[in-house]
mmCIF file with all atom_site columns, C-alpha atoms in Angstrom:
data_model
loop_
_atom_site.group_PDB
_atom_site.id
_atom_site.type_symbol
_atom_site.label_atom_id
_atom_site.label_alt_id
_atom_site.label_comp_id
_atom_site.label_asym_id
_atom_site.label_entity_id
_atom_site.label_seq_id
_atom_site.pdbx_PDB_ins_code
_atom_site.Cartn_x
_atom_site.Cartn_y
_atom_site.Cartn_z
_atom_site.occupancy
_atom_site.B_iso_or_equiv
_atom_site.pdbx_formal_charge
_atom_site.auth_seq_id
_atom_site.auth_comp_id
_atom_site.auth_asym_id
_atom_site.auth_atom_id
_atom_site.pdbx_PDB_model_num
ATOM 1   C CA . UNK A 1 1   ? 25.288  5.279  -11.321 1.00 0.00 ? 499 UNK A CA 1
ATOM 2   C CA . UNK A 1 2   ? 25.266  6.079  -7.599  1.00 0.00 ? 500 UNK A CA 1
ATOM 3   C CA . UNK A 1 3   ? 23.867  3.489  -5.204  1.00 0.00 ? 501 UNK A CA 1
ATOM 4   C CA . UNK A 1 4   ? 21.034  5.836  -4.242  1.00 0.00 ? 502 UNK A CA 1
ATOM 5   C CA . UNK A 1 5   ? 20.121  6.299  -7.924  1.00 0.00 ? 503 UNK A CA 1
ATOM 6   C CA . UNK A 1 6   ? 19.976  2.531  -8.449  1.00 0.00 ? 504 UNK A CA 1
ATOM 7   C CA . UNK A 1 7   ? 17.796  2.096  -5.376  1.00 0.00 ? 505 UNK A CA 1
ATOM 8   C CA . UNK A 1 8   ? 15.536  4.924  -6.493  1.00 0.00 ? 506 UNK A CA 1
ATOM 9   C CA . UNK A 1 9   ? 15.094  3.486  -10.000 1.00 0.00 ? 507 UNK A CA 1
ATOM 10  C CA . UNK A 1 10  ? 14.413  0.007  -8.604  1.00 0.00 ? 508 UNK A CA 1
ATOM 11  C CA . UNK A 1 11  ? 11.831  1.179  -6.058  1.00 0.00 ? 509 UNK A CA 1
ATOM 12  C CA . UNK A 1 12  ? 10.174  3.538  -8.526  1.00 0.00 ? 510 UNK A CA 1
ATOM 13  C CA . UNK A 1 13  ? 9.839   0.716  -11.081 1.00 0.00 ? 511 UNK A CA 1
ATOM 14  C CA . UNK A 1 14  ? 8.392   -1.610 -8.432  1.00 0.00 ? 512 UNK A CA 1
ATOM 15  C CA . UNK A 1 15  ? 5.837   1.038  -7.405  1.00 0.00 ? 513 UNK A CA 1
ATOM 16  C CA . UNK A 1 16  ? 4.828   1.918  -10.981 1.00 0.00 ? 514 UNK A CA 1
ATOM 17  C CA . UNK A 1 17  ? 4.446   -1.758 -11.922 1.00 0.00 ? 515 UNK A CA 1
ATOM 18  C CA . UNK A 1 18  ? 2.516   -2.550 -8.713  1.00 0.00 ? 516 UNK A CA 1
ATOM 19  C CA . UNK A 1 19  ? 5.032   -4.974 -7.259  1.00 0.00 ? 517 UNK A CA 1
ATOM 20  C CA . UNK A 1 20  ? 4.876   -2.569 -4.316  1.00 0.00 ? 518 UNK A CA 1
ATOM 21  C CA . UNK A 1 21  ? 1.190   -1.739 -3.891  1.00 0.00 ? 519 UNK A CA 1
ATOM 22  C CA . UNK A 1 22  ? -0.312  1.346  -2.211  1.00 0.00 ? 520 UNK A CA 1
ATOM 23  C CA . UNK A 1 23  ? 0.052   1.253  1.560   1.00 0.00 ? 521 UNK A CA 1
ATOM 24  C CA . UNK A 1 24  ? 3.179   -0.923 1.498   1.00 0.00 ? 522 UNK A CA 1
ATOM 25  C CA . UNK A 1 25  ? 5.649   0.143  4.172   1.00 0.00 ? 523 UNK A CA 1
ATOM 26  C CA . UNK A 1 26  ? 9.068   0.940  2.696   1.00 0.00 ? 524 UNK A CA 1
ATOM 27  C CA . UNK A 1 27  ? 11.175  0.051  5.724   1.00 0.00 ? 525 UNK A CA 1
ATOM 28  C CA . UNK A 1 28  ? 14.803  1.105  5.368   1.00 0.00 ? 526 UNK A CA 1
ATOM 29  C CA . UNK A 1 29  ? 16.221  -2.094 6.867   1.00 0.00 ? 527 UNK A CA 1
ATOM 30  C CA . UNK A 1 30  ? 14.016  -4.381 4.787   1.00 0.00 ? 528 UNK A CA 1
ATOM 31  C CA . UNK A 1 31  ? 14.735  -2.530 1.537   1.00 0.00 ? 529 UNK A CA 1
ATOM 32  C CA . UNK A 1 32  ? 18.467  -2.333 2.198   1.00 0.00 ? 530 UNK A CA 1
ATOM 33  C CA . UNK A 1 33  ? 18.541  -6.109 2.749   1.00 0.00 ? 531 UNK A CA 1
ATOM 34  C CA . UNK A 1 34  ? 16.401  -6.770 -0.329  1.00 0.00 ? 532 UNK A CA 1
ATOM 35  C CA . UNK A 1 35  ? 18.484  -4.549 -2.602  1.00 0.00 ? 533 UNK A CA 1
ATOM 36  C CA . UNK A 1 36  ? 21.865  -5.386 -1.089  1.00 0.00 ? 534 UNK A CA 1
ATOM 37  C CA . UNK A 1 37  ? 22.882  -1.849 -0.109  1.00 0.00 ? 535 UNK A CA 1
ATOM 38  C CA . UNK A 1 38  ? 23.380  0.118  3.081   1.00 0.00 ? 536 UNK A CA 1
ATOM 39  C CA . UNK A 1 39  ? 20.572  2.136  4.665   1.00 0.00 ? 537 UNK A CA 1
ATOM 40  C CA . UNK A 1 40  ? 21.984  5.504  3.522   1.00 0.00 ? 538 UNK A CA 1
ATOM 41  C CA . UNK A 1 41  ? 21.209  5.141  -0.223  1.00 0.00 ? 539 UNK A CA 1
ATOM 42  C CA . UNK A 1 42  ? 17.804  3.685  0.673   1.00 0.00 ? 540 UNK A CA 1
ATOM 43  C CA . UNK A 1 43  ? 17.070  6.718  2.855   1.00 0.00 ? 541 UNK A CA 1
ATOM 44  C CA . UNK A 1 44  ? 18.101  9.049  0.016   1.00 0.00 ? 542 UNK A CA 1
ATOM 45  C CA . UNK A 1 45  ? 15.976  7.148  -2.507  1.00 0.00 ? 543 UNK A CA 1
ATOM 46  C CA . UNK A 1 46  ? 12.933  7.212  -0.227  1.00 0.00 ? 544 UNK A CA 1
ATOM 47  C CA . UNK A 1 47  ? 13.261  10.983 0.142   1.00 0.00 ? 545 UNK A CA 1
ATOM 48  C CA . UNK A 1 48  ? 13.157  11.307 -3.666  1.00 0.00 ? 546 UNK A CA 1
ATOM 49  C CA . UNK A 1 49  ? 10.108  9.041  -3.904  1.00 0.00 ? 547 UNK A CA 1
ATOM 50  C CA . UNK A 1 50  ? 8.322   11.186 -1.323  1.00 0.00 ? 548 UNK A CA 1
ATOM 51  C CA . UNK A 1 51  ? 9.228   14.306 -3.332  1.00 0.00 ? 549 UNK A CA 1
ATOM 52  C CA . UNK A 1 52  ? 7.820   12.607 -6.464  1.00 0.00 ? 550 UNK A CA 1
ATOM 53  C CA . UNK A 1 53  ? 4.563   11.806 -4.677  1.00 0.00 ? 551 UNK A CA 1
ATOM 54  C CA . UNK A 1 54  ? 5.050   8.049  -5.089  1.00 0.00 ? 552 UNK A CA 1
ATOM 55  C CA . UNK A 1 55  ? 5.514   7.624  -1.339  1.00 0.00 ? 553 UNK A CA 1
ATOM 56  C CA . UNK A 1 56  ? 4.428   9.520  1.767   1.00 0.00 ? 554 UNK A CA 1
ATOM 57  C CA . UNK A 1 57  ? 5.888   9.829  5.243   1.00 0.00 ? 555 UNK A CA 1
ATOM 58  C CA . UNK A 1 58  ? 3.676   8.625  8.083   1.00 0.00 ? 556 UNK A CA 1
ATOM 59  C CA . UNK A 1 59  ? 4.396   9.160  11.737  1.00 0.00 ? 557 UNK A CA 1
ATOM 60  C CA . UNK A 1 60  ? 5.559   5.951  13.329  1.00 0.00 ? 558 UNK A CA 1
ATOM 61  C CA . UNK A 1 61  ? 5.609   3.998  10.052  1.00 0.00 ? 559 UNK A CA 1
ATOM 62  C CA . UNK A 1 62  ? 8.197   5.803  7.957   1.00 0.00 ? 560 UNK A CA 1
ATOM 63  C CA . UNK A 1 63  ? 7.676   5.958  4.198   1.00 0.00 ? 561 UNK A CA 1
ATOM 64  C CA . UNK A 1 64  ? 4.787   4.064  2.598   1.00 0.00 ? 562 UNK A CA 1
ATOM 65  C CA . UNK A 1 65  ? 3.685   3.745  -1.024  1.00 0.00 ? 563 UNK A CA 1
ATOM 66  C CA . UNK A 1 66  ? 1.110   6.471  -1.710  1.00 0.00 ? 564 UNK A CA 1
ATOM 67  C CA . UNK A 1 67  ? -2.521  5.605  -2.368  1.00 0.00 ? 565 UNK A CA 1
ATOM 68  C CA . UNK A 1 68  ? -4.390  6.193  -5.632  1.00 0.00 ? 566 UNK A CA 1
ATOM 69  C CA . UNK A 1 69  ? -7.948  7.508  -5.441  1.00 0.00 ? 567 UNK A CA 1
ATOM 70  C CA . UNK A 1 70  ? -10.482 8.876  -7.908  1.00 0.00 ? 568 UNK A CA 1
ATOM 71  C CA . UNK A 1 71  ? -9.575  12.387 -6.717  1.00 0.00 ? 569 UNK A CA 1
ATOM 72  C CA . UNK A 1 72  ? -5.914  11.610 -7.396  1.00 0.00 ? 570 UNK A CA 1
ATOM 73  C CA . UNK A 1 73  ? -6.732  10.530 -10.961 1.00 0.00 ? 571 UNK A CA 1
ATOM 74  C CA . UNK A 1 74  ? -8.912  13.591 -11.554 1.00 0.00 ? 572 UNK A CA 1
ATOM 75  C CA . UNK A 1 75  ? -6.141  15.901 -10.375 1.00 0.00 ? 573 UNK A CA 1
ATOM 76  C CA . UNK A 1 76  ? -3.623  14.160 -12.624 1.00 0.00 ? 574 UNK A CA 1
ATOM 77  C CA . UNK A 1 77  ? -5.818  14.639 -15.659 1.00 0.00 ? 575 UNK A CA 1
ATOM 78  C CA . UNK A 1 78  ? -6.462  18.315 -14.903 1.00 0.00 ? 576 UNK A CA 1
ATOM 79  C CA . UNK A 1 79  ? -2.708  18.854 -15.068 1.00 0.00 ? 577 UNK A CA 1
ATOM 80  C CA . UNK A 1 80  ? -2.338  16.494 -18.011 1.00 0.00 ? 578 UNK A CA 1
ATOM 81  C CA . UNK A 1 81  ? -4.860  18.438 -20.100 1.00 0.00 ? 579 UNK A CA 1
ATOM 82  C CA . UNK A 1 82  ? -3.091  21.716 -19.425 1.00 0.00 ? 580 UNK A CA 1
ATOM 83  C CA . UNK A 1 83  ? 0.393   20.403 -20.235 1.00 0.00 ? 581 UNK A CA 1
ATOM 84  C CA . UNK A 1 84  ? -0.305  18.043 -23.144 1.00 0.00 ? 582 UNK A CA 1
ATOM 85  C CA . UNK A 1 85  ? -2.669  20.360 -25.004 1.00 0.00 ? 583 UNK A CA 1
ATOM 86  C CA . UNK A 1 86  ? -0.144  23.185 -24.851 1.00 0.00 ? 584 UNK A CA 1
ATOM 87  C CA . UNK A 1 87  ? 2.651   20.840 -25.955 1.00 0.00 ? 585 UNK A CA 1
ATOM 88  C CA . UNK A 1 88  ? 0.542   19.760 -28.949 1.00 0.00 ? 586 UNK A CA 1
ATOM 89  C CA . UNK A 1 89  ? -0.025  23.412 -29.886 1.00 0.00 ? 587 UNK A CA 1
ATOM 90  C CA . UNK A 1 90  ? 3.686   24.165 -29.753 1.00 0.00 ? 588 UNK A CA 1
ATOM 91  C CA . UNK A 1 91  ? 4.568   21.003 -31.679 1.00 0.00 ? 589 UNK A CA 1
ATOM 92  C CA . UNK A 1 92  ? 2.122   21.978 -34.455 1.00 0.00 ? 590 UNK A CA 1
ATOM 93  C CA . UNK A 1 93  ? 4.017   25.240 -34.884 1.00 0.00 ? 591 UNK A CA 1
ATOM 94  C CA . UNK A 1 94  ? 7.321   23.401 -35.368 1.00 0.00 ? 592 UNK A CA 1
ATOM 95  C CA . UNK A 1 95  ? 9.022   22.235 -38.559 1.00 0.00 ? 593 UNK A CA 1
ATOM 96  C CA . UNK A 1 96  ? 8.614   18.528 -37.714 1.00 0.00 ? 594 UNK A CA 1
ATOM 97  C CA . UNK A 1 97  ? 5.374   17.998 -39.638 1.00 0.00 ? 595 UNK A CA 1
ATOM 98  C CA . UNK A 1 98  ? 6.729   15.285 -41.931 1.00 0.00 ? 596 UNK A CA 1
ATOM 99  C CA . UNK A 1 99  ? 7.917   13.221 -38.951 1.00 0.00 ? 597 UNK A CA 1
ATOM 100 C CA . UNK A 1 100 ? 4.489   13.375 -37.339 1.00 0.00 ? 598 UNK A CA 1
ATOM 101 C CA . UNK A 1 101 ? 2.792   12.417 -40.616 1.00 0.00 ? 599 UNK A CA 1
ATOM 102 C CA . UNK A 1 102 ? 4.903   9.248  -40.746 1.00 0.00 ? 600 UNK A CA 1
ATOM 103 C CA . UNK A 1 103 ? 4.123   8.516  -37.104 1.00 0.00 ? 601 UNK A CA 1
ATOM 104 C CA . UNK A 1 104 ? 0.402   8.881  -37.785 1.00 0.00 ? 602 UNK A CA 1
ATOM 105 C CA . UNK A 1 105 ? 0.710   6.169  -40.446 1.00 0.00 ? 603 UNK A CA 1
ATOM 106 C CA . UNK A 1 106 ? 2.479   3.914  -37.949 1.00 0.00 ? 604 UNK A CA 1
ATOM 107 C CA . UNK A 1 107 ? -0.375  4.377  -35.464 1.00 0.00 ? 605 UNK A CA 1
ATOM 108 C CA . UNK A 1 108 ? -2.870  3.426  -38.156 1.00 0.00 ? 606 UNK A CA 1
ATOM 109 C CA . UNK A 1 109 ? -0.842  0.279  -38.825 1.00 0.00 ? 607 UNK A CA 1
ATOM 110 C CA . UNK A 1 110 ? -0.702  -0.395 -35.074 1.00 0.00 ? 608 UNK A CA 1
ATOM 111 C CA . UNK A 1 111 ? -4.492  -0.148 -34.916 1.00 0.00 ? 609 UNK A CA 1
ATOM 112 C CA . UNK A 1 112 ? -4.780  -2.836 -37.583 1.00 0.00 ? 610 UNK A CA 1
ATOM 113 C CA . UNK A 1 113 ? -2.334  -5.050 -35.679 1.00 0.00 ? 611 UNK A CA 1
ATOM 114 C CA . UNK A 1 114 ? -4.180  -4.553 -32.399 1.00 0.00 ? 612 UNK A CA 1
ATOM 115 C CA . UNK A 1 115 ? -7.376  -5.637 -34.122 1.00 0.00 ? 613 UNK A CA 1
ATOM 116 C CA . UNK A 1 116 ? -5.770  -8.808 -35.468 1.00 0.00 ? 614 UNK A CA 1
ATOM 117 C CA . UNK A 1 117 ? -3.356  -9.818 -32.706 1.00 0.00 ? 615 UNK A CA 1
ATOM 118 C CA . UNK A 1 118 ? -1.841  -8.959 -29.360 1.00 0.00 ? 616 UNK A CA 1
ATOM 119 C CA . UNK A 1 119 ? 0.693   -6.214 -30.030 1.00 0.00 ? 617 UNK A CA 1
ATOM 120 C CA . UNK A 1 120 ? 0.415   -4.129 -26.879 1.00 0.00 ? 618 UNK A CA 1
ATOM 121 C CA . UNK A 1 121 ? 4.134   -3.876 -26.102 1.00 0.00 ? 619 UNK A CA 1
ATOM 122 C CA . UNK A 1 122 ? 4.953   -2.398 -29.495 1.00 0.00 ? 620 UNK A CA 1
ATOM 123 C CA . UNK A 1 123 ? 1.968   -0.077 -29.219 1.00 0.00 ? 621 UNK A CA 1
ATOM 124 C CA . UNK A 1 124 ? 3.095   1.355  -25.881 1.00 0.00 ? 622 UNK A CA 1
ATOM 125 C CA . UNK A 1 125 ? 6.583   1.903  -27.318 1.00 0.00 ? 623 UNK A CA 1
ATOM 126 C CA . UNK A 1 126 ? 4.973   3.849  -30.150 1.00 0.00 ? 624 UNK A CA 1
ATOM 127 C CA . UNK A 1 127 ? 3.070   6.002  -27.640 1.00 0.00 ? 625 UNK A CA 1
ATOM 128 C CA . UNK A 1 128 ? 6.345   6.748  -25.858 1.00 0.00 ? 626 UNK A CA 1
ATOM 129 C CA . UNK A 1 129 ? 7.876   7.715  -29.195 1.00 0.00 ? 627 UNK A CA 1
ATOM 130 C CA . UNK A 1 130 ? 5.030   10.160 -29.838 1.00 0.00 ? 628 UNK A CA 1
ATOM 131 C CA . UNK A 1 131 ? 5.504   11.680 -26.386 1.00 0.00 ? 629 UNK A CA 1
ATOM 132 C CA . UNK A 1 132 ? 9.216   12.158 -27.033 1.00 0.00 ? 630 UNK A CA 1
ATOM 133 C CA . UNK A 1 133 ? 8.607   13.666 -30.482 1.00 0.00 ? 631 UNK A CA 1
ATOM 134 C CA . UNK A 1 134 ? 6.096   16.141 -29.087 1.00 0.00 ? 632 UNK A CA 1
ATOM 135 C CA . UNK A 1 135 ? 8.505   17.109 -26.301 1.00 0.00 ? 633 UNK A CA 1
ATOM 136 C CA . UNK A 1 136 ? 11.248  17.690 -28.869 1.00 0.00 ? 634 UNK A CA 1
ATOM 137 C CA . UNK A 1 137 ? 9.028   19.644 -31.255 1.00 0.00 ? 635 UNK A CA 1
ATOM 138 C CA . UNK A 1 138 ? 7.516   21.770 -28.460 1.00 0.00 ? 636 UNK A CA 1
ATOM 139 C CA . UNK A 1 139 ? 11.072  22.717 -27.454 1.00 0.00 ? 637 UNK A CA 1
ATOM 140 C CA . UNK A 1 140 ? 10.215  23.844 -23.924 1.00 0.00 ? 638 UNK A CA 1
ATOM 141 C CA . UNK A 1 141 ? 12.393  22.283 -21.230 1.00 0.00 ? 639 UNK A CA 1
ATOM 142 C CA . UNK A 1 142 ? 10.109  23.307 -18.372 1.00 0.00 ? 640 UNK A CA 1
ATOM 143 C CA . UNK A 1 143 ? 7.077   21.816 -20.067 1.00 0.00 ? 641 UNK A CA 1
ATOM 144 C CA . UNK A 1 144 ? 8.800   18.561 -21.012 1.00 0.00 ? 642 UNK A CA 1
ATOM 145 C CA . UNK A 1 145 ? 10.279  18.255 -17.503 1.00 0.00 ? 643 UNK A CA 1
ATOM 146 C CA . UNK A 1 146 ? 6.844   18.597 -15.913 1.00 0.00 ? 644 UNK A CA 1
ATOM 147 C CA . UNK A 1 147 ? 5.427   16.028 -18.326 1.00 0.00 ? 645 UNK A CA 1
ATOM 148 C CA . UNK A 1 148 ? 8.163   13.503 -17.543 1.00 0.00 ? 646 UNK A CA 1
ATOM 149 C CA . UNK A 1 149 ? 7.251   13.656 -13.861 1.00 0.00 ? 647 UNK A CA 1
ATOM 150 C CA . UNK A 1 150 ? 3.539   13.406 -14.628 1.00 0.00 ? 648 UNK A CA 1
ATOM 151 C CA . UNK A 1 151 ? 3.977   10.376 -16.900 1.00 0.00 ? 649 UNK A CA 1
ATOM 152 C CA . UNK A 1 152 ? 5.434   8.319  -14.051 1.00 0.00 ? 650 UNK A CA 1
ATOM 153 C CA . UNK A 1 153 ? 2.155   8.702  -12.157 1.00 0.00 ? 651 UNK A CA 1
ATOM 154 C CA . UNK A 1 154 ? 0.120   8.018  -15.276 1.00 0.00 ? 652 UNK A CA 1
ATOM 155 C CA . UNK A 1 155 ? 1.977   4.760  -15.902 1.00 0.00 ? 653 UNK A CA 1
ATOM 156 C CA . UNK A 1 156 ? 1.112   3.707  -12.377 1.00 0.00 ? 654 UNK A CA 1
ATOM 157 C CA . UNK A 1 157 ? -2.569  4.551  -12.831 1.00 0.00 ? 655 UNK A CA 1
ATOM 158 C CA . UNK A 1 158 ? -2.765  2.597  -16.109 1.00 0.00 ? 656 UNK A CA 1
ATOM 159 C CA . UNK A 1 159 ? -1.432  -0.507 -14.369 1.00 0.00 ? 657 UNK A CA 1
ATOM 160 C CA . UNK A 1 160 ? -4.603  -0.631 -12.261 1.00 0.00 ? 658 UNK A CA 1
ATOM 161 C CA . UNK A 1 161 ? -6.514  -2.133 -15.174 1.00 0.00 ? 659 UNK A CA 1
ATOM 162 C CA . UNK A 1 162 ? -5.663  -4.905 -17.591 1.00 0.00 ? 660 UNK A CA 1
ATOM 163 C CA . UNK A 1 163 ? -5.327  -4.044 -21.260 1.00 0.00 ? 661 UNK A CA 1
ATOM 164 C CA . UNK A 1 164 ? -8.719  -3.566 -22.845 1.00 0.00 ? 662 UNK A CA 1
ATOM 165 C CA . UNK A 1 165 ? -8.554  -4.467 -26.582 1.00 0.00 ? 663 UNK A CA 1
ATOM 166 C CA . UNK A 1 166 ? -11.372 -2.110 -27.577 1.00 0.00 ? 664 UNK A CA 1
ATOM 167 C CA . UNK A 1 167 ? -9.907  0.806  -25.674 1.00 0.00 ? 665 UNK A CA 1
ATOM 168 C CA . UNK A 1 168 ? -6.417  0.172  -27.087 1.00 0.00 ? 666 UNK A CA 1
ATOM 169 C CA . UNK A 1 169 ? -7.841  0.239  -30.605 1.00 0.00 ? 667 UNK A CA 1
ATOM 170 C CA . UNK A 1 170 ? -9.651  3.529  -29.924 1.00 0.00 ? 668 UNK A CA 1
ATOM 171 C CA . UNK A 1 171 ? -6.512  4.940  -28.324 1.00 0.00 ? 669 UNK A CA 1
ATOM 172 C CA . UNK A 1 172 ? -4.395  4.064  -31.377 1.00 0.00 ? 670 UNK A CA 1
ATOM 173 C CA . UNK A 1 173 ? -6.837  5.932  -33.594 1.00 0.00 ? 671 UNK A CA 1
ATOM 174 C CA . UNK A 1 174 ? -6.828  8.918  -31.235 1.00 0.00 ? 672 UNK A CA 1
ATOM 175 C CA . UNK A 1 175 ? -3.032  9.041  -31.228 1.00 0.00 ? 673 UNK A CA 1
ATOM 176 C CA . UNK A 1 176 ? -3.040  8.881  -35.025 1.00 0.00 ? 674 UNK A CA 1
ATOM 177 C CA . UNK A 1 177 ? -5.410  11.864 -35.040 1.00 0.00 ? 675 UNK A CA 1
ATOM 178 C CA . UNK A 1 178 ? -3.094  13.814 -32.731 1.00 0.00 ? 676 UNK A CA 1
ATOM 179 C CA . UNK A 1 179 ? -0.072  13.086 -34.929 1.00 0.00 ? 677 UNK A CA 1
ATOM 180 C CA . UNK A 1 180 ? -2.011  14.058 -38.080 1.00 0.00 ? 678 UNK A CA 1
ATOM 181 C CA . UNK A 1 181 ? -3.185  17.305 -36.487 1.00 0.00 ? 679 UNK A CA 1
ATOM 182 C CA . UNK A 1 182 ? 0.353   18.246 -35.487 1.00 0.00 ? 680 UNK A CA 1
ATOM 183 C CA . UNK A 1 183 ? 1.578   17.340 -38.971 1.00 0.00 ? 681 UNK A CA 1
ATOM 184 C CA . UNK A 1 184 ? -1.062  19.656 -40.462 1.00 0.00 ? 682 UNK A CA 1
ATOM 185 C CA . UNK A 1 185 ? 0.480   22.615 -38.648 1.00 0.00 ? 683 UNK A CA 1
ATOM 186 C CA . UNK A 1 186 ? -2.817  23.617 -37.003 1.00 0.00 ? 684 UNK A CA 1
ATOM 187 C CA . UNK A 1 187 ? -2.215  24.247 -33.269 1.00 0.00 ? 685 UNK A CA 1
ATOM 188 C CA . UNK A 1 188 ? -5.855  24.387 -32.161 1.00 0.00 ? 686 UNK A CA 1
ATOM 189 C CA . UNK A 1 189 ? -6.742  21.249 -34.109 1.00 0.00 ? 687 UNK A CA 1
ATOM 190 C CA . UNK A 1 190 ? -3.821  19.478 -32.420 1.00 0.00 ? 688 UNK A CA 1
ATOM 191 C CA . UNK A 1 191 ? -4.988  20.674 -29.003 1.00 0.00 ? 689 UNK A CA 1
ATOM 192 C CA . UNK A 1 192 ? -8.554  19.556 -29.760 1.00 0.00 ? 690 UNK A CA 1
ATOM 193 C CA . UNK A 1 193 ? -7.409  16.077 -30.836 1.00 0.00 ? 691 UNK A CA 1
ATOM 194 C CA . UNK A 1 194 ? -5.398  15.827 -27.621 1.00 0.00 ? 692 UNK A CA 1
ATOM 195 C CA . UNK A 1 195 ? -8.419  16.905 -25.574 1.00 0.00 ? 693 UNK A CA 1
ATOM 196 C CA . UNK A 1 196 ? -10.561 14.168 -27.129 1.00 0.00 ? 694 UNK A CA 1
ATOM 197 C CA . UNK A 1 197 ? -7.951  11.514 -26.339 1.00 0.00 ? 695 UNK A CA 1
ATOM 198 C CA . UNK A 1 198 ? -7.515  12.679 -22.745 1.00 0.00 ? 696 UNK A CA 1
ATOM 199 C CA . UNK A 1 199 ? -11.270 12.738 -22.168 1.00 0.00 ? 697 UNK A CA 1
ATOM 200 C CA . UNK A 1 200 ? -11.655 9.199  -23.468 1.00 0.00 ? 698 UNK A CA 1
ATOM 201 C CA . UNK A 1 201 ? -8.678  7.986  -21.422 1.00 0.00 ? 699 UNK A CA 1
ATOM 202 C CA . UNK A 1 202 ? -10.008 9.589  -18.254 1.00 0.00 ? 700 UNK A CA 1
ATOM 203 C CA . UNK A 1 203 ? -13.484 8.110  -18.711 1.00 0.00 ? 701 UNK A CA 1
ATOM 204 C CA . UNK A 1 204 ? -12.037 4.649  -19.317 1.00 0.00 ? 702 UNK A CA 1
ATOM 205 C CA . UNK A 1 205 ? -9.762  4.772  -16.277 1.00 0.00 ? 703 UNK A CA 1
ATOM 206 C CA . UNK A 1 206 ? -12.499 6.056  -13.978 1.00 0.00 ? 704 UNK A CA 1
ATOM 207 C CA . UNK A 1 207 ? -14.994 3.475  -15.223 1.00 0.00 ? 705 UNK A CA 1
ATOM 208 C CA . UNK A 1 208 ? -12.801 0.396  -15.440 1.00 0.00 ? 706 UNK A CA 1
ATOM 209 C CA . UNK A 1 209 ? -10.010 1.115  -12.972 1.00 0.00 ? 707 UNK A CA 1
ATOM 210 C CA . UNK A 1 210 ? -10.812 3.264  -9.977  1.00 0.00 ? 708 UNK A CA 1
ATOM 211 C CA . UNK A 1 211 ? -14.390 1.991  -9.844  1.00 0.00 ? 709 UNK A CA 1
ATOM 212 C CA . UNK A 1 212 ? -13.044 -1.566 -9.681  1.00 0.00 ? 710 UNK A CA 1
ATOM 213 C CA . UNK A 1 213 ? -10.794 -0.625 -6.774  1.00 0.00 ? 711 UNK A CA 1
ATOM 214 C CA . UNK A 1 214 ? -13.829 0.630  -4.831  1.00 0.00 ? 712 UNK A CA 1
ATOM 215 C CA . UNK A 1 215 ? -15.790 -2.587 -5.395  1.00 0.00 ? 713 UNK A CA 1
ATOM 216 C CA . UNK A 1 216 ? -15.827 -4.679 -2.185  1.00 0.00 ? 714 UNK A CA 1
#
């Protein structure tokens, strides 16, 4: 892996996981010293982060970590609804129904585990698996590429709030419904199940995350 790729992955991970919070100045000299590389790969990595929307260039300050606002979250979910609902439709037309039926059962099991114990890490891995399966079944490289970029921002938004046990339980059930709908081979049912999940996710984030950030 090139030095600039390593720097990019490290800075992106730090931004997504909030080790570098919004408004943090990403000074080339400071980051090159911290990461043990020259300024050139840092400069290249910062340019990629700006292109991703994870950082912005400000006159006199260089690159800084981009802010997250309620408008930002709303815009993300507008795009998310368009992309994920269409992906669910395409996946429901695929020949992967049996795989999604098995995944639905795993989400139902995950819901039981979330009710009884802390199993958030395994749950998030299961969500990632569903995302990957839908991308594969939808079989549209442009759509999956756009979703990969979008998911980076969504991961960052989710980190604003701590895990809410009730919401995680609801989310597991919603993901099970999406997987079942895709397995049934009914595109509009799959899109509808996805719409329900996205609406619930958006309401939770706006209520418990962005609202908290605005509280003095």
